[in-house]
Short mmCIF file of C-alpha atoms (C1' of nucleotides) in Angstrom, two decimals:
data_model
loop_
_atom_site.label_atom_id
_atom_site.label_comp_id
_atom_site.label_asym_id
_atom_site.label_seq_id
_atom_site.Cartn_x
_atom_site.Cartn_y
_atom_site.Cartn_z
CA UNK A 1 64.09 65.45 -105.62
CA UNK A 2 66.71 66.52 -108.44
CA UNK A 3 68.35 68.53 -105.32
CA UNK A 4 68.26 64.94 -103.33
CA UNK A 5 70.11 63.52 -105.70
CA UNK A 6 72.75 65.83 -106.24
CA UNK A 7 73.63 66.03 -102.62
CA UNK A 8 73.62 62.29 -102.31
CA UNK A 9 76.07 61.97 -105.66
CA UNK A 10 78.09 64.89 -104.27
CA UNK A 11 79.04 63.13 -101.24
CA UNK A 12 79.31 59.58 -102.74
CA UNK A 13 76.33 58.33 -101.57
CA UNK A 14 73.53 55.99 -103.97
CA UNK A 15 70.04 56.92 -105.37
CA UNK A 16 67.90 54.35 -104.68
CA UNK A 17 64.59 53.16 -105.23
CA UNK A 18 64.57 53.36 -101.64
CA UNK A 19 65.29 56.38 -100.82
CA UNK A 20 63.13 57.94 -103.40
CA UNK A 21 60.55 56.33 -102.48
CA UNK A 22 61.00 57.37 -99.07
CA UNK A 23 62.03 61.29 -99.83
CA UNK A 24 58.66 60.90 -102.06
CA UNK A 25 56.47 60.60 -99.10
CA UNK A 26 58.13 63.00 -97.13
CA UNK A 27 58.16 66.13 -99.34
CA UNK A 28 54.53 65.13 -99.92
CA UNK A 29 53.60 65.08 -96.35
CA UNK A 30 52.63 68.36 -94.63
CA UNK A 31 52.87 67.80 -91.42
CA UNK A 32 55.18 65.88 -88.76
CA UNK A 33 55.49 62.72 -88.19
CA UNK A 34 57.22 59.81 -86.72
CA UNK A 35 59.58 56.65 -88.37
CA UNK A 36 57.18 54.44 -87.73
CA UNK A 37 53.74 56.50 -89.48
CA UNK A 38 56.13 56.66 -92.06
CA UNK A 39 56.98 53.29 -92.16
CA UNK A 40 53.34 51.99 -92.00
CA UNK A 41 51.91 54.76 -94.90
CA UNK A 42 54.77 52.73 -97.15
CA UNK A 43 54.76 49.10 -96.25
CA UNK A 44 51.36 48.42 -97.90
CA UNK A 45 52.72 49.56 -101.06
CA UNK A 46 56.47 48.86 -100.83
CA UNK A 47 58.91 46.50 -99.62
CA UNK A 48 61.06 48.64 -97.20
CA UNK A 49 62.43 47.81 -93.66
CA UNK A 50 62.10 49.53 -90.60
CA UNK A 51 66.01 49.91 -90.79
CA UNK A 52 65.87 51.41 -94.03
CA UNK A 53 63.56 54.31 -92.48
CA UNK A 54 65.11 55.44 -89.88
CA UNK A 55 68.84 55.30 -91.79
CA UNK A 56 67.18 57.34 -95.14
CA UNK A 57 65.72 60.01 -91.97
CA UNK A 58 69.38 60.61 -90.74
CA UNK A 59 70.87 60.83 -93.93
CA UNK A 60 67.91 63.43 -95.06
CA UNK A 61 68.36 65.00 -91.60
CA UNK A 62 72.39 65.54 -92.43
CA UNK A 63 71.55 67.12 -95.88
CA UNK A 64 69.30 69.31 -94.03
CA UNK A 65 66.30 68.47 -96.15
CA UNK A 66 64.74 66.89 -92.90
CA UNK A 67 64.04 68.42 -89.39
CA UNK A 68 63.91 66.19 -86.36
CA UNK A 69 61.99 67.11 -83.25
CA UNK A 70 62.05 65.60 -79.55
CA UNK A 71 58.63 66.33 -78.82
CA UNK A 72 58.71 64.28 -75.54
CA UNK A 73 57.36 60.63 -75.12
CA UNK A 74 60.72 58.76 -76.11
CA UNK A 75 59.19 59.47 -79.83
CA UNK A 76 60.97 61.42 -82.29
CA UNK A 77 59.00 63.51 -84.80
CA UNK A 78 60.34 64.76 -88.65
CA UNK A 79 59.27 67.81 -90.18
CA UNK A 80 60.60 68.00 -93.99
CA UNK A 81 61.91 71.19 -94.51
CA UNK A 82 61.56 72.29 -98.63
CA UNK A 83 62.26 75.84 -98.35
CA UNK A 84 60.13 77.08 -94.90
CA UNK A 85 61.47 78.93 -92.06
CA UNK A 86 62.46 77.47 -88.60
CA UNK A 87 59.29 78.11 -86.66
CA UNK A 88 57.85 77.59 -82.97
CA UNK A 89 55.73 74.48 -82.16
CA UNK A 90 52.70 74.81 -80.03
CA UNK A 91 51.65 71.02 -79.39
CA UNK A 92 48.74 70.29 -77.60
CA UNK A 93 49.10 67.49 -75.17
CA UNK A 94 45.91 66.06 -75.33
CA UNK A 95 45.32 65.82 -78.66
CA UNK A 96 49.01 65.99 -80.20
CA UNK A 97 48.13 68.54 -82.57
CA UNK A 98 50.55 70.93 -83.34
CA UNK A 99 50.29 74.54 -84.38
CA UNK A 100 53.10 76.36 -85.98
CA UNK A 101 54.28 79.78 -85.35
CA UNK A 102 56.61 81.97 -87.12
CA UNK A 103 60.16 82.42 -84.77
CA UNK A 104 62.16 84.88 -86.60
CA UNK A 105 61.61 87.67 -83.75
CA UNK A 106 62.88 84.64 -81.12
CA UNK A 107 65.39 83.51 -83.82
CA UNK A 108 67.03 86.59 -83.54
CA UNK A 109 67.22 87.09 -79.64
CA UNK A 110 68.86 83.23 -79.53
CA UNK A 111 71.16 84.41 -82.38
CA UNK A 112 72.05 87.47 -80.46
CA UNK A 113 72.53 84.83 -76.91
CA UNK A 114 74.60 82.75 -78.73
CA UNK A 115 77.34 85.00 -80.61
CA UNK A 116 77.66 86.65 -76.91
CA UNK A 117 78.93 83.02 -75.89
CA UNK A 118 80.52 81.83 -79.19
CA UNK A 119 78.04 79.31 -79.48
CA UNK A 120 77.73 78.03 -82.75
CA UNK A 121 73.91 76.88 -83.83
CA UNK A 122 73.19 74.41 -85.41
CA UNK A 123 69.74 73.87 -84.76
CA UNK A 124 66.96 75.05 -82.39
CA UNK A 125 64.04 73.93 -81.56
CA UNK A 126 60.93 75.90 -79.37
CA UNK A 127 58.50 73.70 -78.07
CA UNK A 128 55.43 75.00 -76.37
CA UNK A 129 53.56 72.21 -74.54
CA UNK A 130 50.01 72.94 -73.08
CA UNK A 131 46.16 72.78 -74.42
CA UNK A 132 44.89 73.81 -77.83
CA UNK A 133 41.48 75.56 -77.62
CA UNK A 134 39.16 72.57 -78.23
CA UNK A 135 40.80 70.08 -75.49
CA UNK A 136 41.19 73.18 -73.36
CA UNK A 137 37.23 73.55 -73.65
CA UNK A 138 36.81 70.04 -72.84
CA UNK A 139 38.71 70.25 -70.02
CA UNK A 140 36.39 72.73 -67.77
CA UNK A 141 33.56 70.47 -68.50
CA UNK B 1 61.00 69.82 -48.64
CA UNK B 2 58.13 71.24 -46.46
CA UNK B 3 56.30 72.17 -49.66
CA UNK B 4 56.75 68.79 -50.99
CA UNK B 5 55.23 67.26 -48.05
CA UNK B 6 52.21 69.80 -48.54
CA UNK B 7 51.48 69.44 -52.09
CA UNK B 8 51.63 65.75 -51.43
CA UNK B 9 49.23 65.29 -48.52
CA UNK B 10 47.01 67.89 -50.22
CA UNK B 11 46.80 65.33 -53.06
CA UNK B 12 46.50 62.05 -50.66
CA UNK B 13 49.69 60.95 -51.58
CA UNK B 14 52.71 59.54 -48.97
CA UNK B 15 55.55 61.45 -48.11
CA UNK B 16 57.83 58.48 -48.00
CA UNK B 17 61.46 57.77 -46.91
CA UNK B 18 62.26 57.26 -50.59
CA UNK B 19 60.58 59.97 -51.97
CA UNK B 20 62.19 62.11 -49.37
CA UNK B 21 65.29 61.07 -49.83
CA UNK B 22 65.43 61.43 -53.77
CA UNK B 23 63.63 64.90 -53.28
CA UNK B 24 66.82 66.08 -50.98
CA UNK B 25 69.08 65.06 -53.51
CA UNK B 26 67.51 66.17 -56.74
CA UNK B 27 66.94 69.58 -54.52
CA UNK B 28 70.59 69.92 -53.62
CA UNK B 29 71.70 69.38 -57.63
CA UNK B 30 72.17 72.31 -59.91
CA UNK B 31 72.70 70.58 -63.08
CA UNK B 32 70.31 68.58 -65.22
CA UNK B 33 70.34 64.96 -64.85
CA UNK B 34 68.82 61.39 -65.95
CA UNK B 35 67.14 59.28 -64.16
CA UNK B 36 70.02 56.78 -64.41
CA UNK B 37 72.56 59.35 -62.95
CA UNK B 38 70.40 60.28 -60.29
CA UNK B 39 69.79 56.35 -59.46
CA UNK B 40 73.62 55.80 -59.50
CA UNK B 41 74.07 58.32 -57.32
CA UNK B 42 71.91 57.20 -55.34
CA UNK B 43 71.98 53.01 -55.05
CA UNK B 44 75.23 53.25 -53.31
CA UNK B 45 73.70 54.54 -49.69
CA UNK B 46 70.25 53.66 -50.63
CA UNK B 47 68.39 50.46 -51.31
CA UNK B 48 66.03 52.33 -54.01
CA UNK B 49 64.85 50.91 -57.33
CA UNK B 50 65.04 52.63 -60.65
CA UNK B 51 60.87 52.43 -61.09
CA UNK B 52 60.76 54.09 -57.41
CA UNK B 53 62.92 56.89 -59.24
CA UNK B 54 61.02 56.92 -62.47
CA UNK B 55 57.74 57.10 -60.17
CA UNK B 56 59.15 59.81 -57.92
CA UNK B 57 60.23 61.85 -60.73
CA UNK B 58 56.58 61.62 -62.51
CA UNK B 59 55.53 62.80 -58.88
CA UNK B 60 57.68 65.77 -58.54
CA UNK B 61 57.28 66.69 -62.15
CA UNK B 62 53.37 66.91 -61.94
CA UNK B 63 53.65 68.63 -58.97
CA UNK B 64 55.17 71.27 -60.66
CA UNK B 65 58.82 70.95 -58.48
CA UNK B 66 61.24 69.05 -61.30
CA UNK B 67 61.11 70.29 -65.16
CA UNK B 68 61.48 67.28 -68.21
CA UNK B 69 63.45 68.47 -71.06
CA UNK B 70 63.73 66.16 -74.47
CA UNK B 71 67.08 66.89 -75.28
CA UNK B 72 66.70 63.97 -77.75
CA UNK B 73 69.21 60.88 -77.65
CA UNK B 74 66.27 58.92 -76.20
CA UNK B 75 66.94 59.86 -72.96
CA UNK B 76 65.43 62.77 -70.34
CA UNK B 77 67.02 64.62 -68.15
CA UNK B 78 65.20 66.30 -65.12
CA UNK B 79 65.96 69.50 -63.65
CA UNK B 80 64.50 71.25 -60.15
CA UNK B 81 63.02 74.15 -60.05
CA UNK B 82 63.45 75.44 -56.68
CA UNK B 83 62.27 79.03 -57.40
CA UNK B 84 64.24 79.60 -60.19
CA UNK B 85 62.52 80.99 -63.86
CA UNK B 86 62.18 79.32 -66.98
CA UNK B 87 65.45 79.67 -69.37
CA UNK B 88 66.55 78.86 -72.79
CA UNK B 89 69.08 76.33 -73.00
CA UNK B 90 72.17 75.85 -75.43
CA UNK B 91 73.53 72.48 -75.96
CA UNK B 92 76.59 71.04 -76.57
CA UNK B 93 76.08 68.14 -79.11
CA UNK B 94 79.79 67.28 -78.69
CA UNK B 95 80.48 67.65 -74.86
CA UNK B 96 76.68 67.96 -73.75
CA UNK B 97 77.21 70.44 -71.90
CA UNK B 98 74.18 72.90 -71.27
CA UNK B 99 74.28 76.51 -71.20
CA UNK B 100 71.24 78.31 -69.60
CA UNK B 101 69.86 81.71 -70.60
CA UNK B 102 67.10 83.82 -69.24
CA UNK B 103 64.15 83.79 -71.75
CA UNK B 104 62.00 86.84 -70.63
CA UNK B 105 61.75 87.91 -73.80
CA UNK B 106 61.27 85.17 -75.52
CA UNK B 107 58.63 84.28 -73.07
CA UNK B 108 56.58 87.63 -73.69
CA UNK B 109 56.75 86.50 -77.47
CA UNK B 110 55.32 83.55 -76.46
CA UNK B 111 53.00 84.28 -74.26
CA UNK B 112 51.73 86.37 -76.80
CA UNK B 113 51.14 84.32 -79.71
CA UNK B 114 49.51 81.86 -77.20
CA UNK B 115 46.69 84.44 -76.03
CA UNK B 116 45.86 85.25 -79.97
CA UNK B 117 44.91 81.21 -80.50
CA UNK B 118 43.74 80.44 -76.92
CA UNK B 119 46.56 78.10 -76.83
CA UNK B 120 47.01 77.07 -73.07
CA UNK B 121 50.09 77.03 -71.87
CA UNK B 122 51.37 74.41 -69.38
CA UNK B 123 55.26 74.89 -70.17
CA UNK B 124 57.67 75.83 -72.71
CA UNK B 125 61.07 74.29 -73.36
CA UNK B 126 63.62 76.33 -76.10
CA UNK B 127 66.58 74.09 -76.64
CA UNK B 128 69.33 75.03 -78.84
CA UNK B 129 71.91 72.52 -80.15
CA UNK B 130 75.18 73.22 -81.29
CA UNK B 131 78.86 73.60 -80.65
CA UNK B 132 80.12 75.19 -77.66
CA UNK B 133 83.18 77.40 -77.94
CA UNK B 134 85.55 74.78 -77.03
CA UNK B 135 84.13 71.79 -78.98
CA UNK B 136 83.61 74.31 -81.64
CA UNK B 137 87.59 75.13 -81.54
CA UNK B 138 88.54 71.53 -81.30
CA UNK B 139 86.57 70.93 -84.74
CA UNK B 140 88.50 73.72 -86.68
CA UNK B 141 91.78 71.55 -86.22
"C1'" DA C 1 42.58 48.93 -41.63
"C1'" DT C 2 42.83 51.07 -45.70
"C1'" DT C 3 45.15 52.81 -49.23
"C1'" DT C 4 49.18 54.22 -51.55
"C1'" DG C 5 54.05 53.10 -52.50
"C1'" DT C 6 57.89 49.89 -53.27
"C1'" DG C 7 61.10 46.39 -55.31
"C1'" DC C 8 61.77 43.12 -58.50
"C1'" DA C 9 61.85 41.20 -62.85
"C1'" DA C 10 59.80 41.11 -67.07
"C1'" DA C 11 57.92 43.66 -70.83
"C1'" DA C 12 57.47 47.50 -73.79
"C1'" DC C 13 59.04 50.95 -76.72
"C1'" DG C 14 61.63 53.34 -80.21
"C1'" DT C 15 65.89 52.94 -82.22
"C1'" DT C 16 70.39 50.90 -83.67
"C1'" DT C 17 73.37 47.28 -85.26
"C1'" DG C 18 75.79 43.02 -87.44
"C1'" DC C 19 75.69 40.48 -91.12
"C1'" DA C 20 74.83 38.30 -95.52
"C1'" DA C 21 72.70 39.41 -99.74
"C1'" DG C 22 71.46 42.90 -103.21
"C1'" DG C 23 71.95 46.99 -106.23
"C1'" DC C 24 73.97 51.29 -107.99
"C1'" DG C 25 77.71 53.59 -110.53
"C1'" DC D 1 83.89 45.18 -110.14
"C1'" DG D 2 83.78 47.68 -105.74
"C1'" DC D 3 81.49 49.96 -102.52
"C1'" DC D 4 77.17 51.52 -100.62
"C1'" DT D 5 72.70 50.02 -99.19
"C1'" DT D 6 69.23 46.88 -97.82
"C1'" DG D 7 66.37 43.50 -95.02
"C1'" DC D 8 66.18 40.74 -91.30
"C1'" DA D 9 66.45 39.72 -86.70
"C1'" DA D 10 68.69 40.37 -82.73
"C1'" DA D 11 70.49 43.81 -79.53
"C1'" DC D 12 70.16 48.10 -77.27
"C1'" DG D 13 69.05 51.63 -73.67
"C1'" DT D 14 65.48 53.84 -71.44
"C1'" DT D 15 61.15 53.73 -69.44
"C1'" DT D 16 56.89 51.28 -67.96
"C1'" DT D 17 54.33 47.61 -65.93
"C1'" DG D 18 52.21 43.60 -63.02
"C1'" DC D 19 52.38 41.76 -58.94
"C1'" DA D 20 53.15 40.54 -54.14
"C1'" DC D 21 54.81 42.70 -50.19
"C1'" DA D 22 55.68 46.92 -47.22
"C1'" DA D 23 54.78 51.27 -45.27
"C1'" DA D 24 52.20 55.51 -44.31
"C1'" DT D 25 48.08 57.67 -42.57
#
DNA sequence: ATTTGTGCAAAACGTTTGCAAGGCG
DNA sequence: CGCCTTGCAAACGTTTTGCACAAAT
């Protein structure tokens, strides 16, 4: 939070109620989600748009305190990232549960891929679709 | 093509003209594309509609012959896989363009860490965003 | 003849934007 | 005070849908 606000003053930007009350939320929430669960855990309690949501997640996203996902559907999904590791995502689609895995033994092979091409990384992102255990079980039925 | 019209009967479904001719063209591309780009490129000596394309694709991709990647932006983009393996990708987020590498290693990793949490997979998609060396020299200016 | 597929236009969906009003520094 | 931010509603771009008609088996 003190860390939000320095990178918003160091680049000019404002700290407001709004956006604490958003980066609040976020660094409270475990798991991913989407602008609009987001937007519908806060508008019972607070007056904030839909706009205001989805601007705050971009400017988190550019100060690297938020992750952003394409996990497929036309959805986007944010991950906020206080401290932890780049991982693997192992989302179920049935269910939309998603199990984390630790990447650094993959983060190193795409580091190694991309200095061979002078690619520089920004981001990555390893998405394993398929069937947890329980909807797998389900399944044979 | 053959194989299309197999896995299609085998499933009561029609082997149209349409779906024969976007299955020729998607077959004959090497790149990844969006459904709009493969409708343009298409309307001019077809009368085909975009849902015929959005259908088709849905087809193809549950029969297991065209891959969907998120690459975010809200948009897909569709790739065949005529034979060839699955592969990491690298992508531009200046000039979009998308650099494959094999991910046989990676996959083994994967694979792995499925089989300890009876995770089943369906299909894996490792997308890494960045600058490419050009856009990546352009910025340094 | 039956059943699946198509084209069209409208709707849905998540996200972005223009603008006037509001709030932080 | 000036500039950044907000809320609203409208716009956006992509994808999906309902329906009547057409085509494949």
């Amino acid at each position: 939070m003190v860390r939000l606000k320095e990178e918003l003053e160091m680049r000019g930007l404002k700290f407001t109620r709004q956006r604490k009350i958003i980066a609040q939320k976020i660094f409270s929430m475990k798991k991913h989600f989407t602008a609009d669960e987001l937007y519908n855990s806060l508008k019972k309690k607070y007056r904030i748009s839909r706009a205001t949501i989805y601007r705050t997640l971009d400017v988190l996203s550019s100060l690297g305190l938020v992750e952003v996902h394409n996990f497929g559907q036309g959805k986007r999904y944010y991950e906020s990232i206080s401290g932890k590791k780049s991982h693997c995502h192992f989302i179920c689609t049935s269910c939309m549960k998603i199990i984390e895995f630790p990447s650094d033994e993959i983060e190193k092979i795409i580091t190694n891929m991309a200095s061979q091409h002078n690619f520089k990384i920004n981001r990555y992102s390893i998405n394993v679709y398929g069937l947890c255990e329980e909807c797998a079980r389900k399944r044979k039925k």
